[in-house]
PDB file of C-alpha atoms in Angstrom:
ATOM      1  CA  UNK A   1       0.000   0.000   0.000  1.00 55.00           C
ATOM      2  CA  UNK A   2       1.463   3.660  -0.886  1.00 58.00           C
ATOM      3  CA  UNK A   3       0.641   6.926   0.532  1.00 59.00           C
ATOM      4  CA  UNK A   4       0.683  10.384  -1.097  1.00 58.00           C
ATOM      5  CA  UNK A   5       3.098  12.620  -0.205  1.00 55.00           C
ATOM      6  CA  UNK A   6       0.552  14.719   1.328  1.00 56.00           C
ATOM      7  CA  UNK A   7      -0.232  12.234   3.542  1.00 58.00           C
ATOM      8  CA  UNK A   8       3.062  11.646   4.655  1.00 62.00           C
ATOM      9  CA  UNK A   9       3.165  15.216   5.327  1.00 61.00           C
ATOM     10  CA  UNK A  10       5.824  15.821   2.526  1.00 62.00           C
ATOM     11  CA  UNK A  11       5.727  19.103   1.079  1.00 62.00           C
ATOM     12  CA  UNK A  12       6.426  19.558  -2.849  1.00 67.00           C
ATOM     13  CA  UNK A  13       7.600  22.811  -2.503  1.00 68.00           C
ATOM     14  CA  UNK A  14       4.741  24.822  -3.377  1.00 70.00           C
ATOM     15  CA  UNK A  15       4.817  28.518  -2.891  1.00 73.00           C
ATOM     16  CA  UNK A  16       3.227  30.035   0.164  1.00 75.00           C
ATOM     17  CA  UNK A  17       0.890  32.645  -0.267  1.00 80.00           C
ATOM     18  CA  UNK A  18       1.964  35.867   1.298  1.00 83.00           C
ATOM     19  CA  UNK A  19       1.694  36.756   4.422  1.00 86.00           C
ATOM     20  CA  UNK A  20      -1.282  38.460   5.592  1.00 90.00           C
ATOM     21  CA  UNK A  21      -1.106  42.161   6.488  1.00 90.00           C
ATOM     22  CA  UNK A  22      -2.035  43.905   9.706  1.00 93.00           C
ATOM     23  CA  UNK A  23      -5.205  45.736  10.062  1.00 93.00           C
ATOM     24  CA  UNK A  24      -5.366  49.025   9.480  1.00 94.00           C
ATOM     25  CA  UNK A  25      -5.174  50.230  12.739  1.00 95.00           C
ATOM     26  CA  UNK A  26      -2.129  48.269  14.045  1.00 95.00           C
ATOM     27  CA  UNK A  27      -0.474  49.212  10.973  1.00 95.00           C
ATOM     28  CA  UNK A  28      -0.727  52.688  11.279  1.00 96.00           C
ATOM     29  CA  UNK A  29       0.296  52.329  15.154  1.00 96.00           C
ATOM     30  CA  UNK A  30       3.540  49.606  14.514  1.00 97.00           C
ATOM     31  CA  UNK A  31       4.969  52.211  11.587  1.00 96.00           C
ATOM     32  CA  UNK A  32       4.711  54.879  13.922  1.00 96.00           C
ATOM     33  CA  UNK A  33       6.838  52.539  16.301  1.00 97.00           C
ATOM     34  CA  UNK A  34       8.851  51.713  12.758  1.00 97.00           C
ATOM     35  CA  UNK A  35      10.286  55.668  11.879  1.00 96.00           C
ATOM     36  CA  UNK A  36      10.880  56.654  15.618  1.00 96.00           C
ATOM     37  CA  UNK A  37      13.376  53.174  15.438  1.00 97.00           C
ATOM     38  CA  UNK A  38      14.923  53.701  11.813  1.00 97.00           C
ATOM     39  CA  UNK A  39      15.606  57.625  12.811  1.00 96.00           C
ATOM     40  CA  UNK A  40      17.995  56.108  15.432  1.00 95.00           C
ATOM     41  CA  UNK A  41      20.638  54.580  12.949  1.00 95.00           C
ATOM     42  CA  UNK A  42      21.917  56.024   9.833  1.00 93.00           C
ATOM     43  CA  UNK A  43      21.893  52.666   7.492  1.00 93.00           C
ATOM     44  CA  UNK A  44      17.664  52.058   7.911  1.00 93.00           C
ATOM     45  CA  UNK A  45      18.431  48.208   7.621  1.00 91.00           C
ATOM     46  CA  UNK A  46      20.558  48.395  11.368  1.00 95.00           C
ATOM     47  CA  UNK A  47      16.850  48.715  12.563  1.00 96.00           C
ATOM     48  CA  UNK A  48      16.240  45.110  11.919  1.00 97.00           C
ATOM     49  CA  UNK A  49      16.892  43.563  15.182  1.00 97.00           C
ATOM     50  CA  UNK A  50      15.184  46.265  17.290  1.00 97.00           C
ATOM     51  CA  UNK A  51      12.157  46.080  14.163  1.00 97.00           C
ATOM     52  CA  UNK A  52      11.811  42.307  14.986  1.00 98.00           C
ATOM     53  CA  UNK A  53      11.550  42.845  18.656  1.00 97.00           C
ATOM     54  CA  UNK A  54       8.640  45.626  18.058  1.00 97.00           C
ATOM     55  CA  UNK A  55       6.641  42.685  16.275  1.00 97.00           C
ATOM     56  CA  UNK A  56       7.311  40.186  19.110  1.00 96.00           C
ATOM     57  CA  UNK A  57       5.946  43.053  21.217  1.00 95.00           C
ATOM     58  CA  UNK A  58       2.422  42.694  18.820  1.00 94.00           C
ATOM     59  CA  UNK A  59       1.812  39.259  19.556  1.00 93.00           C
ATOM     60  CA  UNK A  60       4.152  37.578  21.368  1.00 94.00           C
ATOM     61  CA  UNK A  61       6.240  35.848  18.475  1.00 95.00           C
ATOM     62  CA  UNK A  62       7.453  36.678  15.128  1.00 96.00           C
ATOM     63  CA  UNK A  63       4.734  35.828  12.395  1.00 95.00           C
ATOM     64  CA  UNK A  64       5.097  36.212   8.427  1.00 94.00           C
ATOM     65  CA  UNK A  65       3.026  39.287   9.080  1.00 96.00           C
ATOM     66  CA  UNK A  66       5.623  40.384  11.208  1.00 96.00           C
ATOM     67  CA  UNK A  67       8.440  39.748   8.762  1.00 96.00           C
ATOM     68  CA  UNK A  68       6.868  40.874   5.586  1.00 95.00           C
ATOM     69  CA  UNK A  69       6.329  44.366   8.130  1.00 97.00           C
ATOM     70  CA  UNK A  70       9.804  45.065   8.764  1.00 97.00           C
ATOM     71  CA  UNK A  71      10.765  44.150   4.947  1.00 96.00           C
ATOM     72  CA  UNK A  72       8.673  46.660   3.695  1.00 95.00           C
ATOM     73  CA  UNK A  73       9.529  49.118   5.948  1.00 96.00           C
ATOM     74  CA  UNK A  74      13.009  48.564   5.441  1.00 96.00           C
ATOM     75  CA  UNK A  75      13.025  48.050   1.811  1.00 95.00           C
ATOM     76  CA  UNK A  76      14.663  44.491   2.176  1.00 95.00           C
ATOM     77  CA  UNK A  77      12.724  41.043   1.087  1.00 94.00           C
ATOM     78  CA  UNK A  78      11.233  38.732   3.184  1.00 93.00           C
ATOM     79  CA  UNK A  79      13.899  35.989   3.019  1.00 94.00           C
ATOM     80  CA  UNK A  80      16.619  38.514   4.345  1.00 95.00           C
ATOM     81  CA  UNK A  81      14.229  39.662   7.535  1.00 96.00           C
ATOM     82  CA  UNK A  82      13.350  35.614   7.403  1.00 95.00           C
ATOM     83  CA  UNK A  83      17.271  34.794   7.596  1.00 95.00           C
ATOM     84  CA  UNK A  84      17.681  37.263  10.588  1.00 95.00           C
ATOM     85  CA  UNK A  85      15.049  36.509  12.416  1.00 95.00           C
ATOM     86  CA  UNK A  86      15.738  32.384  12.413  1.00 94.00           C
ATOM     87  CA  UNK A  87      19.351  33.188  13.328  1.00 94.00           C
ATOM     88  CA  UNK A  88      18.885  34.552  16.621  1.00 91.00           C
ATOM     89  CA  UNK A  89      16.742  32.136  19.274  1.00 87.00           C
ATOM     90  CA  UNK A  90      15.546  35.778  21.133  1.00 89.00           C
ATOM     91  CA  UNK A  91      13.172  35.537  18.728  1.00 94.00           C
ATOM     92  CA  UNK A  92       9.938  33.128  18.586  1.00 92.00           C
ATOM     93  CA  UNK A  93       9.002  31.985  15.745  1.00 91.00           C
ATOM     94  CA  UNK A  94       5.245  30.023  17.449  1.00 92.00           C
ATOM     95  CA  UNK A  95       3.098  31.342  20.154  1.00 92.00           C
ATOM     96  CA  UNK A  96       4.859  30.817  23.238  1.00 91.00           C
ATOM     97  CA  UNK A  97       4.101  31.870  27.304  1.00 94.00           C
ATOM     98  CA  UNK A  98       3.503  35.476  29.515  1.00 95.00           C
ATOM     99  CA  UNK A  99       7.121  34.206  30.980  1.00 96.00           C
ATOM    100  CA  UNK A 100       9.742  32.538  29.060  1.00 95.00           C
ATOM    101  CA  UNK A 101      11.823  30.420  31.553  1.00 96.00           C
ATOM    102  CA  UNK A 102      14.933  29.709  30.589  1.00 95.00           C
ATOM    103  CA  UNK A 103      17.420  27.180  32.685  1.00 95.00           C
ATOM    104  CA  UNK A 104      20.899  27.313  31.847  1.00 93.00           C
ATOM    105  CA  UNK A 105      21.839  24.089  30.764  1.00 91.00           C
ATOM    106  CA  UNK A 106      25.700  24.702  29.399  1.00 90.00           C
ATOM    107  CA  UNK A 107      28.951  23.084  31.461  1.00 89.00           C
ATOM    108  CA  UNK A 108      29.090  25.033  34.963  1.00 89.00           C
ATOM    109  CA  UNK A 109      25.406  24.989  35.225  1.00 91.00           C
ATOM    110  CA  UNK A 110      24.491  22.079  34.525  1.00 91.00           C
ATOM    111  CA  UNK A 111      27.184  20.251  36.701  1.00 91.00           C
ATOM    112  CA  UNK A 112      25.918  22.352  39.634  1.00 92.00           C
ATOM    113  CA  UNK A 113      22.559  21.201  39.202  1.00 93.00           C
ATOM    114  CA  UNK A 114      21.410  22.808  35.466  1.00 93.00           C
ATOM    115  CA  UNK A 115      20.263  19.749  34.390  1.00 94.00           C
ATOM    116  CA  UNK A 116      18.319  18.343  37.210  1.00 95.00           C
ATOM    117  CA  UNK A 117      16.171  21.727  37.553  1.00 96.00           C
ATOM    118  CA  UNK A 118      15.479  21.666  33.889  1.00 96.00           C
ATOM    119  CA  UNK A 119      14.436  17.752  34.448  1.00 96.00           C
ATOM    120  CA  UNK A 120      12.387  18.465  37.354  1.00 96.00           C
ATOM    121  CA  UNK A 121      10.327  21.381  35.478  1.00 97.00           C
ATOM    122  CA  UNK A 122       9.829  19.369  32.271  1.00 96.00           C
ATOM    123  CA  UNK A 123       8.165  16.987  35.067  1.00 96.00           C
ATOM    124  CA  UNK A 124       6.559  19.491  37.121  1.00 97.00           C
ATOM    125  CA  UNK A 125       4.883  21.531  33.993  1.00 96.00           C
ATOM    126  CA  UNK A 126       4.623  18.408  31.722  1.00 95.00           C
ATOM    127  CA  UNK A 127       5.850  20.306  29.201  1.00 95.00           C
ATOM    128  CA  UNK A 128       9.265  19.609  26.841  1.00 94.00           C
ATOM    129  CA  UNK A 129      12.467  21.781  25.875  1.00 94.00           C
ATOM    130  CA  UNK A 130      10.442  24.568  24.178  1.00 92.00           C
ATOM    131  CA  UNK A 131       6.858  23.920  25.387  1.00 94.00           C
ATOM    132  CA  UNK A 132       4.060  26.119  26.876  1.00 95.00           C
ATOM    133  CA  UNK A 133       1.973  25.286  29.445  1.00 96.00           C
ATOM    134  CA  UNK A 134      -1.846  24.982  28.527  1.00 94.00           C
ATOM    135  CA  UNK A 135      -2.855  28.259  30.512  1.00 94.00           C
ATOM    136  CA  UNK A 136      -0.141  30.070  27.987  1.00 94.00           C
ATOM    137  CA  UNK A 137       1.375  31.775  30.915  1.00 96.00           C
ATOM    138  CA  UNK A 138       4.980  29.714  30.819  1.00 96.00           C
ATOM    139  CA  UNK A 139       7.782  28.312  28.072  1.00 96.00           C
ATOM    140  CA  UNK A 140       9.818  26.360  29.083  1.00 96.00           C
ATOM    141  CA  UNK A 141      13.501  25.858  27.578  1.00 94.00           C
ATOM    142  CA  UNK A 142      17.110  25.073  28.253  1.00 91.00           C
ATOM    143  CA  UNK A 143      19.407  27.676  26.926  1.00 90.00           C
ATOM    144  CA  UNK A 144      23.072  28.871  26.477  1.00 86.00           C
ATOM    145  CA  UNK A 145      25.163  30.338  28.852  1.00 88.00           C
ATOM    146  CA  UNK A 146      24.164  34.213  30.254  1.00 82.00           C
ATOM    147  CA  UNK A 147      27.354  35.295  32.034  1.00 82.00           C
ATOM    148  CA  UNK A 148      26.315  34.469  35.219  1.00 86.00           C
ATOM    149  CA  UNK A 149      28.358  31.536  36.017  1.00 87.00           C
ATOM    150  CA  UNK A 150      29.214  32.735  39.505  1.00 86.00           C
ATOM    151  CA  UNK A 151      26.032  31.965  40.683  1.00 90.00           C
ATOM    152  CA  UNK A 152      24.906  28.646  39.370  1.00 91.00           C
ATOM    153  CA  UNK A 153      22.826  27.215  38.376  1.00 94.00           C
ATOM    154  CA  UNK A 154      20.948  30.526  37.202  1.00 93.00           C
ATOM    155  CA  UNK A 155      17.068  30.491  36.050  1.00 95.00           C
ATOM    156  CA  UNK A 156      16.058  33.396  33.369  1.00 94.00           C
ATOM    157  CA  UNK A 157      12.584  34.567  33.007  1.00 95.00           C
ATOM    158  CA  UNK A 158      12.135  37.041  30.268  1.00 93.00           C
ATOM    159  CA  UNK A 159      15.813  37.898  30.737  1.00 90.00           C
ATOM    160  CA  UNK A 160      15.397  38.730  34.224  1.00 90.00           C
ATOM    161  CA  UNK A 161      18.159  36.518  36.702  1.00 91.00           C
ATOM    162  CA  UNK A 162      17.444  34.429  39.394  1.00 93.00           C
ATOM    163  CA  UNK A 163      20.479  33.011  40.884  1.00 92.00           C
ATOM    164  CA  UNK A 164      21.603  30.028  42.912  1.00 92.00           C
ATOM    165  CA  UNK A 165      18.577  28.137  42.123  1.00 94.00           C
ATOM    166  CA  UNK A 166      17.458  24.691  42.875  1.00 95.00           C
ATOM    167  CA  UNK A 167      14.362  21.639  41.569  1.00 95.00           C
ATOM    168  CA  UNK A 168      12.216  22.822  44.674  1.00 95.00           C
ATOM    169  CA  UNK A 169      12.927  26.538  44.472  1.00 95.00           C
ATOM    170  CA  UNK A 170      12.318  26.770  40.849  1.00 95.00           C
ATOM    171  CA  UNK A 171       8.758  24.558  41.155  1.00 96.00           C
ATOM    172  CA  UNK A 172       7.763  27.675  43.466  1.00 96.00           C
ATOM    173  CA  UNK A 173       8.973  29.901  41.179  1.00 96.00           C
ATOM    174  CA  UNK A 174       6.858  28.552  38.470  1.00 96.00           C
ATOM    175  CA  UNK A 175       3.784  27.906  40.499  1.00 97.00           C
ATOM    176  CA  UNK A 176       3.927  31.749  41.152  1.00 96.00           C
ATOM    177  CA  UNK A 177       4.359  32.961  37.873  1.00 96.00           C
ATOM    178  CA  UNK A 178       1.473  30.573  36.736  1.00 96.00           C
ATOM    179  CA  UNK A 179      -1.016  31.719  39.830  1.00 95.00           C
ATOM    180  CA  UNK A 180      -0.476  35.343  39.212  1.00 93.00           C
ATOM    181  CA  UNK A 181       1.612  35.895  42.580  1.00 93.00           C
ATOM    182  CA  UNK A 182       4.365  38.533  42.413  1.00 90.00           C
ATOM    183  CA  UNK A 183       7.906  37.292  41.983  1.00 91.00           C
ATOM    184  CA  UNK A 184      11.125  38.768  42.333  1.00 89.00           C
ATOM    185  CA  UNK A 185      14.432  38.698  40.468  1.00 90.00           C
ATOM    186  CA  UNK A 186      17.630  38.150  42.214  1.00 87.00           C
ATOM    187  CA  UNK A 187      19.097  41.155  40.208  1.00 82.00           C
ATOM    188  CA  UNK A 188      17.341  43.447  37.565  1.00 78.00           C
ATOM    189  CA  UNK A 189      14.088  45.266  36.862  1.00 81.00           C
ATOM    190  CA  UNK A 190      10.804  43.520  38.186  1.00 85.00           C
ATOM    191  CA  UNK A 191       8.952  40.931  35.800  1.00 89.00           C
ATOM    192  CA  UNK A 192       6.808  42.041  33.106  1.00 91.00           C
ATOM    193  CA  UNK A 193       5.072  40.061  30.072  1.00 94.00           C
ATOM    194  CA  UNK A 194       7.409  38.788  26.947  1.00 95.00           C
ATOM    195  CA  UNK A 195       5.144  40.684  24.973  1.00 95.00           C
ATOM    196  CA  UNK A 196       6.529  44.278  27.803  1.00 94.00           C
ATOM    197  CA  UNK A 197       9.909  42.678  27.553  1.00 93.00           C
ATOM    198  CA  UNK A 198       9.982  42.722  23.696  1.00 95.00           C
ATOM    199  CA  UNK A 199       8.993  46.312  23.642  1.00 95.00           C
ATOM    200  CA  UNK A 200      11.607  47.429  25.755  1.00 93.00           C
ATOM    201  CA  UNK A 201      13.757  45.566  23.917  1.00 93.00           C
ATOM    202  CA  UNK A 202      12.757  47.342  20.935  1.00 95.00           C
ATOM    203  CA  UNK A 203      14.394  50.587  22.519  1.00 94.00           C
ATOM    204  CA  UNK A 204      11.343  52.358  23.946  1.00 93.00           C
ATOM    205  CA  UNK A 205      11.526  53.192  27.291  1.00 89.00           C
ATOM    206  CA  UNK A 206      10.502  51.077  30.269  1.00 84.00           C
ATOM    207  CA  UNK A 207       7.619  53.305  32.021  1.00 81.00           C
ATOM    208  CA  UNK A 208       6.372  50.874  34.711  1.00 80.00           C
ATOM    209  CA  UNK A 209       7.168  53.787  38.170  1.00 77.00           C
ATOM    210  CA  UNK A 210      11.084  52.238  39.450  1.00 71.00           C
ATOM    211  CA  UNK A 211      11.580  49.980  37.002  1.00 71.00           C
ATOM    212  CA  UNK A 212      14.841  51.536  35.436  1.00 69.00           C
ATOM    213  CA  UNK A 213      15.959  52.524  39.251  1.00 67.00           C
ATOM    214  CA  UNK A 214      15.764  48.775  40.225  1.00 68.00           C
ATOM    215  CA  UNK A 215      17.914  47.893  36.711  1.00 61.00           C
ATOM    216  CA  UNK A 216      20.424  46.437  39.439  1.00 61.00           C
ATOM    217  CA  UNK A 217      23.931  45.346  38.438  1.00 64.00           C
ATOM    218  CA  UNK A 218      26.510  42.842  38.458  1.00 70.00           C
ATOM    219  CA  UNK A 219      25.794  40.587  42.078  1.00 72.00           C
ATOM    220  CA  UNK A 220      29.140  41.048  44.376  1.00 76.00           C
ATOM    221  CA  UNK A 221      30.500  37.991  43.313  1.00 77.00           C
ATOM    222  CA  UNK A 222      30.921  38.912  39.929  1.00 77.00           C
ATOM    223  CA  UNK A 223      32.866  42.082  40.857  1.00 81.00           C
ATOM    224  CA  UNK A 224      35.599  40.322  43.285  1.00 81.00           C
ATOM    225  CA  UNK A 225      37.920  40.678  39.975  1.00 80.00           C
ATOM    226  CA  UNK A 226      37.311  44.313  39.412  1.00 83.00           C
ATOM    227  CA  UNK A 227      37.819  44.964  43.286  1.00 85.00           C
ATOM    228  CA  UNK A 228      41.015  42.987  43.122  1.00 86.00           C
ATOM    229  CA  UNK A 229      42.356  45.373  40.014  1.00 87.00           C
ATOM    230  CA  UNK A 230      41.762  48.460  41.850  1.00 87.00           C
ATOM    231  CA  UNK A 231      43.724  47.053  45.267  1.00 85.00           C
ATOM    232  CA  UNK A 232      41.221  46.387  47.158  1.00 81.00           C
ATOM    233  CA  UNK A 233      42.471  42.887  48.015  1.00 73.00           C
ATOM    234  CA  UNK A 234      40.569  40.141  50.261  1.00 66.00           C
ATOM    235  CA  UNK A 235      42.257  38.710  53.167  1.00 63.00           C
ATOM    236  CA  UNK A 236      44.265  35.426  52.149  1.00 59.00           C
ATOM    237  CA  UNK A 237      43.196  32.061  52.252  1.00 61.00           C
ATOM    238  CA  UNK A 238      44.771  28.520  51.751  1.00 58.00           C
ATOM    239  CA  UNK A 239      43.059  25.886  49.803  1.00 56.00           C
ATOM    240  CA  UNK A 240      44.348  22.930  51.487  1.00 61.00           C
ATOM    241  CA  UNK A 241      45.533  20.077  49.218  1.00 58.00           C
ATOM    242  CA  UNK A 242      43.145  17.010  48.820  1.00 52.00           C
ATOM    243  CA  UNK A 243      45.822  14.518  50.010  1.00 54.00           C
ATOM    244  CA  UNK A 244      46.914  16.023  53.484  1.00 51.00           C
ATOM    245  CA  UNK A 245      46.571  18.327  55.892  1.00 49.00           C
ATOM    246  CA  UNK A 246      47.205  22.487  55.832  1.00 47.00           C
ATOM    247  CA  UNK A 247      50.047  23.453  54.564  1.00 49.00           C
ATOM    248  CA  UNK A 248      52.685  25.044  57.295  1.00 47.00           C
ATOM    249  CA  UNK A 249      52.544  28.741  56.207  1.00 46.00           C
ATOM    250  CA  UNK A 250      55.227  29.729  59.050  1.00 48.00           C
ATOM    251  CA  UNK A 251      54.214  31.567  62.081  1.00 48.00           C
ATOM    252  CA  UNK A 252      53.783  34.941  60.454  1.00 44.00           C
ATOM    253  CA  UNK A 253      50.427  34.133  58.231  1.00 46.00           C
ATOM    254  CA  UNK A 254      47.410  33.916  59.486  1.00 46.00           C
ATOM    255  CA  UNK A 255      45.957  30.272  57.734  1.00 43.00           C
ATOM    256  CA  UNK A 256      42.590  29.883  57.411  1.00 45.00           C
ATOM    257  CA  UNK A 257      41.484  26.107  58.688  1.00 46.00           C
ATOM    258  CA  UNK A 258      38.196  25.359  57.110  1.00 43.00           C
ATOM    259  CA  UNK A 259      35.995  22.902  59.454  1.00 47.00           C
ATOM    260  CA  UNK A 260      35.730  19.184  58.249  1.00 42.00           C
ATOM    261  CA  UNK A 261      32.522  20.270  56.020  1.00 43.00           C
ATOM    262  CA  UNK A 262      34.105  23.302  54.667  1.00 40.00           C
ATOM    263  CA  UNK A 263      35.884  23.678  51.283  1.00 37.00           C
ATOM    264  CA  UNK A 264      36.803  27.228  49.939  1.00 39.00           C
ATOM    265  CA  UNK A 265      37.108  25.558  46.065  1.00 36.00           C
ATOM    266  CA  UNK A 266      35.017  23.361  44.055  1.00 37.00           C
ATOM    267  CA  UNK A 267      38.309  21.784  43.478  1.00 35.00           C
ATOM    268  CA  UNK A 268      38.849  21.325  46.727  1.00 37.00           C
ATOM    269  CA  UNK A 269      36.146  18.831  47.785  1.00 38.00           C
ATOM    270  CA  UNK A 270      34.915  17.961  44.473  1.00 40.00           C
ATOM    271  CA  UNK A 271      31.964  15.167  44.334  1.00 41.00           C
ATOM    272  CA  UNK A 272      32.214  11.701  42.771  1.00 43.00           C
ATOM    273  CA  UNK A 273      29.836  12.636  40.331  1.00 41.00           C
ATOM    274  CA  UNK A 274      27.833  14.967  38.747  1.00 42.00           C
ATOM    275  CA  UNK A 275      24.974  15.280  41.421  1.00 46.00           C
ATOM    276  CA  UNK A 276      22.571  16.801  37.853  1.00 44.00           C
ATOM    277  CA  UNK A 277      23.078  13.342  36.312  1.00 46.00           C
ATOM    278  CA  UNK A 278      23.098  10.743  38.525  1.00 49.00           C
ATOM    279  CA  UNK A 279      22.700   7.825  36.539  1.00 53.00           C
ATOM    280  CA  UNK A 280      25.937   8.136  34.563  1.00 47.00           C
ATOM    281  CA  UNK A 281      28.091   8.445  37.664  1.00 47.00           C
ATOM    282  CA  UNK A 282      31.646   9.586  36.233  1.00 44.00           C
ATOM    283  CA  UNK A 283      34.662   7.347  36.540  1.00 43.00           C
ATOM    284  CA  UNK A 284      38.381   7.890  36.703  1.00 43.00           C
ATOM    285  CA  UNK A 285      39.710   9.044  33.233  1.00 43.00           C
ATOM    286  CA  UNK A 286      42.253   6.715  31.605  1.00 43.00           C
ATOM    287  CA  UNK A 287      44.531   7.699  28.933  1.00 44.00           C
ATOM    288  CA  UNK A 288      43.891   7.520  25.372  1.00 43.00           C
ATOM    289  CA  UNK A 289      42.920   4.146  24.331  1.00 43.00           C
ATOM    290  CA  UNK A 290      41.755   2.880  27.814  1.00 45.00           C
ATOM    291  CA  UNK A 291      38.530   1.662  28.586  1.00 43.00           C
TER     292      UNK A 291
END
């Protein structure tokens, strides 16, 4: 027995039609949105990215109507605002949630627990790497790393941080977000919508009363470096060496003895195993060739 390609779901390459326009009104409003934009660069085609953010802002994801907007106020075609706009994963390209949370899933991360938080929300929402919950509020997904490795494993929602996070903190945080309940940041602005975020994103200004005075900063972790460049050193302290004791520092420095459940490095005290994976428990590494 044989099936058509259309029932296989095989396209033959057909055309699309084009994309739909806006209605009048939202037209007339979004190229309004469009000149203030362009009149910021002097090459009108640098206004893509900020363009494509505006038409998130519309409805939450980039549609063809979307695309075929910013290529005709820019002058371009559709497959150069198409090629843009599937580069970058900042922007949708299918309805997605009121909160976009995103678990950082790359090396330091994950090893710190990355992985099991984005395993226990896949459970807990019963949604999959790029899923929405069926009350639209939350999409879930794993992605790259955000420069905040000095607190992991960090949670994003709609670009906002939360830090140190863990499977039962993050339920909570979800559970919130999903009930309506205020929540929080570690460090930045207070939440708004995707659809808010996109705006502002866009380049127009963030109006919500305090929002731009609670912008925040770097957490102080991530500025021991800078504090260290301009002198301001911390007091010393030995990392003792895994196979012994403290190391005799002579009578004049003042050694630091951690207590038997202290470390001051993850390299000090490091686990067996990845604790965010563990049913592939790591071994010793052999050299080249060994099993």
């Amino acid at each position: 027995m044989t099936t058509s390609p259309s029932e296989r779901g095989v396209s033959l390459g057909m055309p699309e039609l084009p994309a739909p326009d806006y209605p009048d009104d939202v037209r007339t409003r979004l190229e309004g949105d469009a000149r203030e934009i362009i009149a910021r660069y002097p090459d009108s085609r640098s206004a893509l990215l900020p363009l494509l953010h505006l038409v998130q802002s519309e409805e939450g994801y980039v549609t063809r109507t979307g695309m075929r907007f910013c290529a005709d106020v820019l002058g371009l075609t559709t497959a150069e605002v198409t090629a843009v706009a599937t580069f970058y994963t900042m922007y949708r390209r299918k309805p997605s949630g009121d909160y976009q949370v995103g678990v950082c899933t790359n090396t330091l991360c994950a090893v710190m627990g990355g992985d099991a938080i984005f395993e226990a929300l896949q459970e807990h929402l019963g949604v999959g790497n790029g899923g929405t919950t069926d009350d639209g509020r939350v999409t879930l997904e794993h992605i790259e790393c955000n420069a905040a490795c000095d607190y992991a494993p960090v949670v994003m929602v709609n670009w906002e941080f939360f830090d140190n996070q863990t499977p039962a903190s993050v339920k909570r945080l979800v559970d919130d977000l999903r009930a309506g309940r205020p929540v929080t940041p570690t460090r930045g602005a207070p939440l708004c919508t995707f659809k808010e975020t996109a705006r502002i994103l866009a380049g127009f200004p963030d109006e919500r009363e305090g929002a731009t005075e609670a912008g925040g900063s770097a957490g102080p972790a991530s500025l021991v470096g800078l504090r260290l460049a301009k002198g301001e050193t911390a007091p010393a302290r030995v990392v003792h060496p895994r196979d012994g004791g403290p190391q005799d520092a002579g009578p004049r420095d003042a050694v630091h003895r951690p207590s038997p459940t202290e470390h001051l490095s993850s390299h000090d005290a490091p686990q067996a195993t990845s604790a965010s994976d563990p049913s592939h428990p790591a071994g010793p590494v052999g050299e080249e060739g060994e099993g």
